[in-house]
PDB file of C-alpha atoms in Angstrom:
ATOM      1  CA  MET A   1       0.000   0.000   0.000  1.00  0.00           C
ATOM      2  CA  TYR A   2       2.857   2.385   0.762  1.00  0.00           C
ATOM      3  CA  GLU A   3       4.302   1.942  -2.726  1.00  0.00           C
ATOM      4  CA  GLU A   4       0.877   2.423  -4.269  1.00  0.00           C
ATOM      5  CA  LEU A   5       0.415   5.656  -2.328  1.00  0.00           C
ATOM      6  CA  LYS A   6       3.871   6.828  -3.346  1.00  0.00           C
ATOM      7  CA  LYS A   7       2.981   6.324  -7.018  1.00  0.00           C
ATOM      8  CA  VAL A   8      -0.275   8.258  -6.601  1.00  0.00           C
ATOM      9  CA  ILE A   9       1.577  11.181  -5.019  1.00  0.00           C
ATOM     10  CA  GLU A  10       4.357  11.124  -7.611  1.00  0.00           C
ATOM     11  CA  GLY A  11       1.775  11.172 -10.408  1.00  0.00           C
ATOM     12  CA  SER A  12      -0.163  14.222  -9.208  1.00  0.00           C
ATOM     13  CA  ASP A  13       0.467  17.925  -8.758  1.00  0.00           C
ATOM     14  CA  ASN A  14      -3.020  18.724  -7.520  1.00  0.00           C
ATOM     15  CA  ILE A  15      -3.403  17.048  -4.114  1.00  0.00           C
ATOM     16  CA  VAL A  16      -5.552  18.249  -1.225  1.00  0.00           C
ATOM     17  CA  PHE A  17      -5.245  16.896   2.297  1.00  0.00           C
ATOM     18  CA  PHE A  18      -8.277  16.763   4.604  1.00  0.00           C
ATOM     19  CA  GLY A  19      -7.367  16.012   8.206  1.00  0.00           C
ATOM     20  CA  GLY A  20      -8.702  15.697  11.720  1.00  0.00           C
ATOM     21  CA  ALA A  21      -7.542  15.207  15.298  1.00  0.00           C
ATOM     22  CA  GLY A  22      -5.623  12.015  14.487  1.00  0.00           C
ATOM     23  CA  VAL A  23      -3.051  14.093  12.603  1.00  0.00           C
ATOM     24  CA  SER A  24      -1.945  15.744  15.837  1.00  0.00           C
ATOM     25  CA  THR A  25      -2.116  12.850  18.300  1.00  0.00           C
ATOM     26  CA  GLU A  26       1.477  11.941  17.415  1.00  0.00           C
ATOM     27  CA  SER A  27       2.402  15.442  18.588  1.00  0.00           C
ATOM     28  CA  GLY A  28       0.900  14.714  22.005  1.00  0.00           C
ATOM     29  CA  ILE A  29      -2.435  16.438  21.451  1.00  0.00           C
ATOM     30  CA  PRO A  30      -5.363  14.208  22.487  1.00  0.00           C
ATOM     31  CA  ASP A  31      -8.198  13.540  20.090  1.00  0.00           C
ATOM     32  CA  PHE A  32     -11.880  13.643  21.003  1.00  0.00           C
ATOM     33  CA  ARG A  33     -13.634  10.400  20.115  1.00  0.00           C
ATOM     34  CA  SER A  34     -11.147   7.594  20.737  1.00  0.00           C
ATOM     35  CA  VAL A  35     -11.247   5.439  23.878  1.00  0.00           C
ATOM     36  CA  ASP A  36      -8.876   7.825  25.652  1.00  0.00           C
ATOM     37  CA  GLY A  37     -10.240  10.946  23.959  1.00  0.00           C
ATOM     38  CA  LEU A  38     -11.663  14.006  25.668  1.00  0.00           C
ATOM     39  CA  TYR A  39     -15.249  12.908  25.125  1.00  0.00           C
ATOM     40  CA  ASN A  40     -14.656   9.733  27.135  1.00  0.00           C
ATOM     41  CA  GLN A  41     -13.166  11.505  30.143  1.00  0.00           C
ATOM     42  CA  LYS A  42     -15.189  12.644  33.149  1.00  0.00           C
ATOM     43  CA  TYR A  43     -15.683  16.323  33.902  1.00  0.00           C
ATOM     44  CA  LYS A  44     -18.128  18.421  35.894  1.00  0.00           C
ATOM     45  CA  TYR A  45     -19.887  19.117  32.576  1.00  0.00           C
ATOM     46  CA  PRO A  46     -19.696  17.144  29.307  1.00  0.00           C
ATOM     47  CA  PRO A  47     -16.965  18.544  26.987  1.00  0.00           C
ATOM     48  CA  GLU A  48     -19.582  19.138  24.282  1.00  0.00           C
ATOM     49  CA  THR A  49     -21.442  21.392  26.729  1.00  0.00           C
ATOM     50  CA  ILE A  50     -18.334  23.245  27.911  1.00  0.00           C
ATOM     51  CA  LEU A  51     -17.249  23.891  24.322  1.00  0.00           C
ATOM     52  CA  SER A  52     -20.561  25.427  23.309  1.00  0.00           C
ATOM     53  CA  HIS A  53     -21.286  29.084  22.609  1.00  0.00           C
ATOM     54  CA  SER A  54     -24.010  29.290  25.239  1.00  0.00           C
ATOM     55  CA  PHE A  55     -21.727  27.815  27.935  1.00  0.00           C
ATOM     56  CA  PHE A  56     -18.971  30.267  27.010  1.00  0.00           C
ATOM     57  CA  ILE A  57     -21.379  33.186  27.338  1.00  0.00           C
ATOM     58  CA  THR A  58     -23.002  32.073  30.601  1.00  0.00           C
ATOM     59  CA  ARG A  59     -20.032  30.410  32.356  1.00  0.00           C
ATOM     60  CA  PRO A  60     -16.854  31.895  30.856  1.00  0.00           C
ATOM     61  CA  ARG A  61     -14.760  31.132  33.949  1.00  0.00           C
ATOM     62  CA  ASP A  62     -15.612  27.410  33.804  1.00  0.00           C
ATOM     63  CA  PHE A  63     -15.073  27.467  30.052  1.00  0.00           C
ATOM     64  CA  TYR A  64     -11.564  28.878  30.401  1.00  0.00           C
ATOM     65  CA  ASP A  65     -10.633  26.485  33.199  1.00  0.00           C
ATOM     66  CA  PHE A  66     -11.328  23.598  30.830  1.00  0.00           C
ATOM     67  CA  TYR A  67     -10.025  25.330  27.705  1.00  0.00           C
ATOM     68  CA  ARG A  68      -6.625  26.187  29.176  1.00  0.00           C
ATOM     69  CA  ASP A  69      -6.282  22.716  30.674  1.00  0.00           C
ATOM     70  CA  LYS A  70      -7.424  20.592  27.733  1.00  0.00           C
ATOM     71  CA  MET A  71      -7.482  22.579  24.489  1.00  0.00           C
ATOM     72  CA  ILE A  72      -4.084  24.292  24.567  1.00  0.00           C
ATOM     73  CA  CYS A  73      -0.777  22.460  24.315  1.00  0.00           C
ATOM     74  CA  THR A  74       2.077  24.956  24.036  1.00  0.00           C
ATOM     75  CA  THR A  75       4.734  22.208  23.978  1.00  0.00           C
ATOM     76  CA  ALA A  76       3.346  20.400  20.916  1.00  0.00           C
ATOM     77  CA  LYS A  77       5.597  20.267  17.854  1.00  0.00           C
ATOM     78  CA  PRO A  78       4.781  19.270  14.268  1.00  0.00           C
ATOM     79  CA  ASN A  79       5.169  15.542  13.637  1.00  0.00           C
ATOM     80  CA  LYS A  80       6.157  13.706  10.463  1.00  0.00           C
ATOM     81  CA  ALA A  81       2.654  14.060   9.022  1.00  0.00           C
ATOM     82  CA  HIS A  82       2.725  17.870   9.282  1.00  0.00           C
ATOM     83  CA  ILE A  83       6.285  18.016   7.950  1.00  0.00           C
ATOM     84  CA  ALA A  84       5.533  15.690   5.020  1.00  0.00           C
ATOM     85  CA  LEU A  85       2.503  17.751   3.969  1.00  0.00           C
ATOM     86  CA  ALA A  86       4.519  20.979   4.102  1.00  0.00           C
ATOM     87  CA  LYS A  87       7.191  19.307   1.960  1.00  0.00           C
ATOM     88  CA  LEU A  88       4.607  18.235  -0.624  1.00  0.00           C
ATOM     89  CA  GLU A  89       3.330  21.809  -0.809  1.00  0.00           C
ATOM     90  CA  GLN A  90       6.872  23.110  -1.314  1.00  0.00           C
ATOM     91  CA  GLN A  91       7.281  20.598  -4.147  1.00  0.00           C
ATOM     92  CA  GLY A  92       4.168  22.003  -5.814  1.00  0.00           C
ATOM     93  CA  LYS A  93       2.177  18.798  -5.376  1.00  0.00           C
ATOM     94  CA  LEU A  94      -0.092  19.685  -2.486  1.00  0.00           C
ATOM     95  CA  LYS A  95      -2.395  22.631  -3.155  1.00  0.00           C
ATOM     96  CA  ALA A  96      -4.084  22.933   0.232  1.00  0.00           C
ATOM     97  CA  VAL A  97      -4.572  21.479   3.696  1.00  0.00           C
ATOM     98  CA  VAL A  98      -8.128  21.463   4.995  1.00  0.00           C
ATOM     99  CA  THR A  99      -8.044  20.794   8.723  1.00  0.00           C
ATOM    100  CA  GLN A 100     -10.516  20.388  11.553  1.00  0.00           C
ATOM    101  CA  ASN A 101      -7.688  20.978  14.049  1.00  0.00           C
ATOM    102  CA  ILE A 102      -7.167  24.227  15.919  1.00  0.00           C
ATOM    103  CA  ASP A 103      -3.547  23.755  17.023  1.00  0.00           C
ATOM    104  CA  GLY A 104      -1.730  25.630  14.233  1.00  0.00           C
ATOM    105  CA  LEU A 105       0.807  22.818  13.749  1.00  0.00           C
ATOM    106  CA  HIS A 106       0.414  22.716   9.960  1.00  0.00           C
ATOM    107  CA  GLN A 107       1.582  26.322   9.694  1.00  0.00           C
ATOM    108  CA  LEU A 108       4.345  25.710  12.222  1.00  0.00           C
ATOM    109  CA  ALA A 109       5.599  22.902   9.982  1.00  0.00           C
ATOM    110  CA  GLY A 110       5.691  25.287   7.019  1.00  0.00           C
ATOM    111  CA  SER A 111       2.356  24.805   5.251  1.00  0.00           C
ATOM    112  CA  LYS A 112       1.097  28.019   3.663  1.00  0.00           C
ATOM    113  CA  THR A 113      -2.362  27.250   2.271  1.00  0.00           C
ATOM    114  CA  VAL A 114      -4.298  25.956   5.266  1.00  0.00           C
ATOM    115  CA  TYR A 115      -8.054  26.176   5.689  1.00  0.00           C
ATOM    116  CA  GLU A 116      -8.773  25.911   9.417  1.00  0.00           C
ATOM    117  CA  LEU A 117     -12.434  24.926   9.476  1.00  0.00           C
ATOM    118  CA  HIS A 118     -12.721  25.227  13.252  1.00  0.00           C
ATOM    119  CA  GLY A 119     -10.398  28.196  13.777  1.00  0.00           C
ATOM    120  CA  SER A 120      -7.190  28.361  15.799  1.00  0.00           C
ATOM    121  CA  VAL A 121      -6.191  28.627  19.452  1.00  0.00           C
ATOM    122  CA  LEU A 122      -3.397  30.936  18.296  1.00  0.00           C
ATOM    123  CA  ARG A 123      -5.898  33.672  17.440  1.00  0.00           C
ATOM    124  CA  ASN A 124      -8.126  35.398  19.985  1.00  0.00           C
ATOM    125  CA  TYR A 125     -10.210  38.552  19.826  1.00  0.00           C
ATOM    126  CA  CYS A 126     -12.100  40.974  22.025  1.00  0.00           C
ATOM    127  CA  MET A 127     -15.846  40.501  21.720  1.00  0.00           C
ATOM    128  CA  LYS A 128     -16.360  44.211  22.352  1.00  0.00           C
ATOM    129  CA  CYS A 129     -13.808  46.083  20.222  1.00  0.00           C
ATOM    130  CA  ARG A 130     -12.650  43.146  17.998  1.00  0.00           C
ATOM    131  CA  LYS A 131      -8.965  43.719  18.791  1.00  0.00           C
ATOM    132  CA  PHE A 132      -6.939  40.576  18.090  1.00  0.00           C
ATOM    133  CA  TYR A 133      -4.638  38.894  20.583  1.00  0.00           C
ATOM    134  CA  GLY A 134      -2.154  36.033  20.494  1.00  0.00           C
ATOM    135  CA  LEU A 135      -2.267  32.885  22.562  1.00  0.00           C
ATOM    136  CA  GLU A 136      -0.520  34.587  25.488  1.00  0.00           C
ATOM    137  CA  ALA A 137      -3.640  36.621  26.229  1.00  0.00           C
ATOM    138  CA  VAL A 138      -5.285  33.374  27.292  1.00  0.00           C
ATOM    139  CA  THR A 139      -2.371  31.432  28.757  1.00  0.00           C
ATOM    140  CA  ASP A 140      -1.054  34.354  30.825  1.00  0.00           C
ATOM    141  CA  SER A 141      -4.442  34.924  32.449  1.00  0.00           C
ATOM    142  CA  ASN A 142      -5.596  32.922  35.460  1.00  0.00           C
ATOM    143  CA  ASP A 143      -9.159  34.106  35.064  1.00  0.00           C
ATOM    144  CA  ILE A 144     -11.371  35.305  32.222  1.00  0.00           C
ATOM    145  CA  PRO A 145      -8.983  37.101  29.808  1.00  0.00           C
ATOM    146  CA  LYS A 146      -9.991  40.710  29.289  1.00  0.00           C
ATOM    147  CA  CYS A 147      -9.124  43.276  26.630  1.00  0.00           C
ATOM    148  CA  SER A 148      -7.712  46.691  27.489  1.00  0.00           C
ATOM    149  CA  CYS A 149     -11.193  48.038  26.676  1.00  0.00           C
ATOM    150  CA  GLY A 150     -12.734  45.757  29.293  1.00  0.00           C
ATOM    151  CA  GLY A 151     -14.309  43.294  26.868  1.00  0.00           C
ATOM    152  CA  ILE A 152     -13.983  39.534  27.188  1.00  0.00           C
ATOM    153  CA  ILE A 153     -11.394  37.912  24.922  1.00  0.00           C
ATOM    154  CA  LYS A 154     -12.749  34.925  23.002  1.00  0.00           C
ATOM    155  CA  PRO A 155     -10.707  32.246  21.214  1.00  0.00           C
ATOM    156  CA  ASP A 156     -11.100  32.409  17.449  1.00  0.00           C
ATOM    157  CA  VAL A 157     -12.364  28.831  17.393  1.00  0.00           C
ATOM    158  CA  VAL A 158     -15.726  27.521  16.272  1.00  0.00           C
ATOM    159  CA  LEU A 159     -17.687  26.393  19.312  1.00  0.00           C
ATOM    160  CA  TYR A 160     -20.753  24.180  19.257  1.00  0.00           C
ATOM    161  CA  GLU A 161     -23.816  26.222  18.210  1.00  0.00           C
ATOM    162  CA  GLU A 162     -21.599  28.457  16.031  1.00  0.00           C
ATOM    163  CA  GLY A 163     -21.324  28.384  12.244  1.00  0.00           C
ATOM    164  CA  LEU A 164     -18.162  27.949  10.202  1.00  0.00           C
ATOM    165  CA  ASP A 165     -16.479  30.969   8.633  1.00  0.00           C
ATOM    166  CA  ASP A 166     -17.896  31.524   5.129  1.00  0.00           C
ATOM    167  CA  SER A 167     -14.623  32.439   3.421  1.00  0.00           C
ATOM    168  CA  THR A 168     -12.831  29.443   4.964  1.00  0.00           C
ATOM    169  CA  VAL A 169     -15.620  27.124   3.830  1.00  0.00           C
ATOM    170  CA  GLU A 170     -15.554  28.546   0.305  1.00  0.00           C
ATOM    171  CA  GLY A 171     -11.789  28.141   0.035  1.00  0.00           C
ATOM    172  CA  ALA A 172     -11.854  24.585   1.351  1.00  0.00           C
ATOM    173  CA  VAL A 173     -14.694  23.489  -0.920  1.00  0.00           C
ATOM    174  CA  ARG A 174     -13.053  25.108  -3.947  1.00  0.00           C
ATOM    175  CA  ALA A 175      -9.746  23.347  -3.267  1.00  0.00           C
ATOM    176  CA  ILE A 176     -11.401  19.947  -2.770  1.00  0.00           C
ATOM    177  CA  ALA A 177     -13.572  20.342  -5.869  1.00  0.00           C
ATOM    178  CA  LYS A 178     -10.532  21.129  -8.048  1.00  0.00           C
ATOM    179  CA  ALA A 179      -8.246  18.427  -6.616  1.00  0.00           C
ATOM    180  CA  ASP A 180      -7.101  15.394  -8.575  1.00  0.00           C
ATOM    181  CA  VAL A 181      -6.116  13.441  -5.450  1.00  0.00           C
ATOM    182  CA  LEU A 182      -7.749  13.722  -2.025  1.00  0.00           C
ATOM    183  CA  ILE A 183      -5.855  12.363   0.975  1.00  0.00           C
ATOM    184  CA  ILE A 184      -7.998  12.010   4.110  1.00  0.00           C
ATOM    185  CA  GLY A 185      -6.196  11.445   7.387  1.00  0.00           C
ATOM    186  CA  GLY A 186      -6.803  11.147  11.115  1.00  0.00           C
ATOM    187  CA  THR A 187     -10.528  11.768  11.113  1.00  0.00           C
ATOM    188  CA  SER A 188     -13.595   9.703  11.966  1.00  0.00           C
ATOM    189  CA  LEU A 189     -15.586  11.725   9.412  1.00  0.00           C
ATOM    190  CA  ASN A 190     -18.365  12.043  11.973  1.00  0.00           C
ATOM    191  CA  VAL A 191     -18.238  15.825  12.355  1.00  0.00           C
ATOM    192  CA  TYR A 192     -20.576  17.743  10.088  1.00  0.00           C
ATOM    193  CA  PRO A 193     -20.762  19.946   8.130  1.00  0.00           C
ATOM    194  CA  ALA A 194     -16.979  19.518   7.693  1.00  0.00           C
ATOM    195  CA  ALA A 195     -17.139  15.835   6.684  1.00  0.00           C
ATOM    196  CA  GLY A 196     -19.728  16.705   4.046  1.00  0.00           C
ATOM    197  CA  PHE A 197     -17.092  18.709   2.151  1.00  0.00           C
ATOM    198  CA  LEU A 198     -15.687  15.446   0.808  1.00  0.00           C
ATOM    199  CA  ASN A 199     -18.754  15.094  -1.400  1.00  0.00           C
ATOM    200  CA  TYR A 200     -17.425  17.959  -3.531  1.00  0.00           C
ATOM    201  CA  PHE A 201     -14.462  15.846  -4.649  1.00  0.00           C
ATOM    202  CA  SER A 202     -14.685  14.573  -8.223  1.00  0.00           C
ATOM    203  CA  GLY A 203     -11.024  13.756  -8.897  1.00  0.00           C
ATOM    204  CA  SER A 204      -9.397  10.433  -9.689  1.00  0.00           C
ATOM    205  CA  LYS A 205      -8.004   9.054  -6.399  1.00  0.00           C
ATOM    206  CA  ILE A 206      -9.107   9.011  -2.762  1.00  0.00           C
ATOM    207  CA  VAL A 207      -6.615   7.932  -0.106  1.00  0.00           C
ATOM    208  CA  LEU A 208      -7.781   7.221   3.451  1.00  0.00           C
ATOM    209  CA  LEU A 209      -5.269   7.093   6.316  1.00  0.00           C
ATOM    210  CA  ASN A 210      -7.059   6.318   9.558  1.00  0.00           C
ATOM    211  CA  LYS A 211      -6.653   3.815  12.385  1.00  0.00           C
ATOM    212  CA  SER A 212     -10.343   2.914  12.502  1.00  0.00           C
ATOM    213  CA  GLU A 213     -13.045   2.355   9.888  1.00  0.00           C
ATOM    214  CA  THR A 214     -15.020   5.300   8.535  1.00  0.00           C
ATOM    215  CA  SER A 215     -18.156   5.711   6.473  1.00  0.00           C
ATOM    216  CA  PHE A 216     -15.925   6.785   3.591  1.00  0.00           C
ATOM    217  CA  ASP A 217     -13.838   3.584   3.382  1.00  0.00           C
ATOM    218  CA  SER A 218     -15.855   2.060   0.537  1.00  0.00           C
ATOM    219  CA  ARG A 219     -15.198   5.126  -1.636  1.00  0.00           C
ATOM    220  CA  ALA A 220     -11.431   5.126  -1.098  1.00  0.00           C
ATOM    221  CA  ASP A 221      -8.947   3.706  -3.601  1.00  0.00           C
ATOM    222  CA  ILE A 222      -6.295   3.222  -0.918  1.00  0.00           C
ATOM    223  CA  VAL A 223      -6.975   2.573   2.786  1.00  0.00           C
ATOM    224  CA  ILE A 224      -4.088   2.372   5.270  1.00  0.00           C
ATOM    225  CA  ARG A 225      -4.599   1.812   9.010  1.00  0.00           C
ATOM    226  CA  ASP A 226      -1.065   2.671  10.184  1.00  0.00           C
ATOM    227  CA  PRO A 227      -0.236   5.891  12.095  1.00  0.00           C
ATOM    228  CA  ILE A 228      -0.448   8.798   9.676  1.00  0.00           C
ATOM    229  CA  GLY A 229       2.951  10.239  10.626  1.00  0.00           C
ATOM    230  CA  GLN A 230       4.553   6.877   9.913  1.00  0.00           C
ATOM    231  CA  VAL A 231       2.814   6.560   6.543  1.00  0.00           C
ATOM    232  CA  LEU A 232       3.458  10.061   5.203  1.00  0.00           C
ATOM    233  CA  GLY A 233       6.917  10.246   6.732  1.00  0.00           C
ATOM    234  CA  GLU A 234       7.986   7.084   4.916  1.00  0.00           C
ATOM    235  CA  VAL A 235       6.222   7.788   1.621  1.00  0.00           C
ATOM    236  CA  VAL A 236       7.318  11.418   1.332  1.00  0.00           C
ATOM    237  CA  GLY A 237      10.723  10.862   2.900  1.00  0.00           C
ATOM    238  CA  CYS A 238      11.080  12.994   5.996  1.00  0.00           C
TER     239      CYS A 238
END
């Protein structure tokens, strides 16, 4: 399968990568839906509730206690998957990364065209004056982070009950629709509307790199169950 994937990559200069939490687990960032994921851990409130817009508005202190503890990992570094994808972009083969992750590791690895469907922990903004802040505004605060104007600083991430950014969606859909090869990695494909973007693909090859089965397996030309960093690292050579 590795050799087959290598041939697919070598034969295309219009690849798009669509990835989820499994891309970053090898960097030490936990996923959500696996046995050890966040959604299977016990908290005062369910993670889905804590990470909702209404919870953020009504209980911002509890939100930030959880968010700082579980959603931010300042020590995480790009793994072989991130590095391989950046290398493919530099070679002119990969046209875009479409990610459900909010950790910013693709950009840290060197990727330039990245559509962050769910935003980024690296960006934060004041809900009152819209001034933007870096990650430090959240990590350096022990309470609810506040802007100099007095407004509450909110992470630029898409919470439950919030819609995706229109321009990000348009860019992601356009890239997928134009791609010749679509590589899907580290995602259960259970999160909508993001997973529905794959239906816009009309190219020649679909590659699926995921440890567990997905609803998309039957449509894939290549399915590999090994760790994504191992696969891309070996195939791309990094």
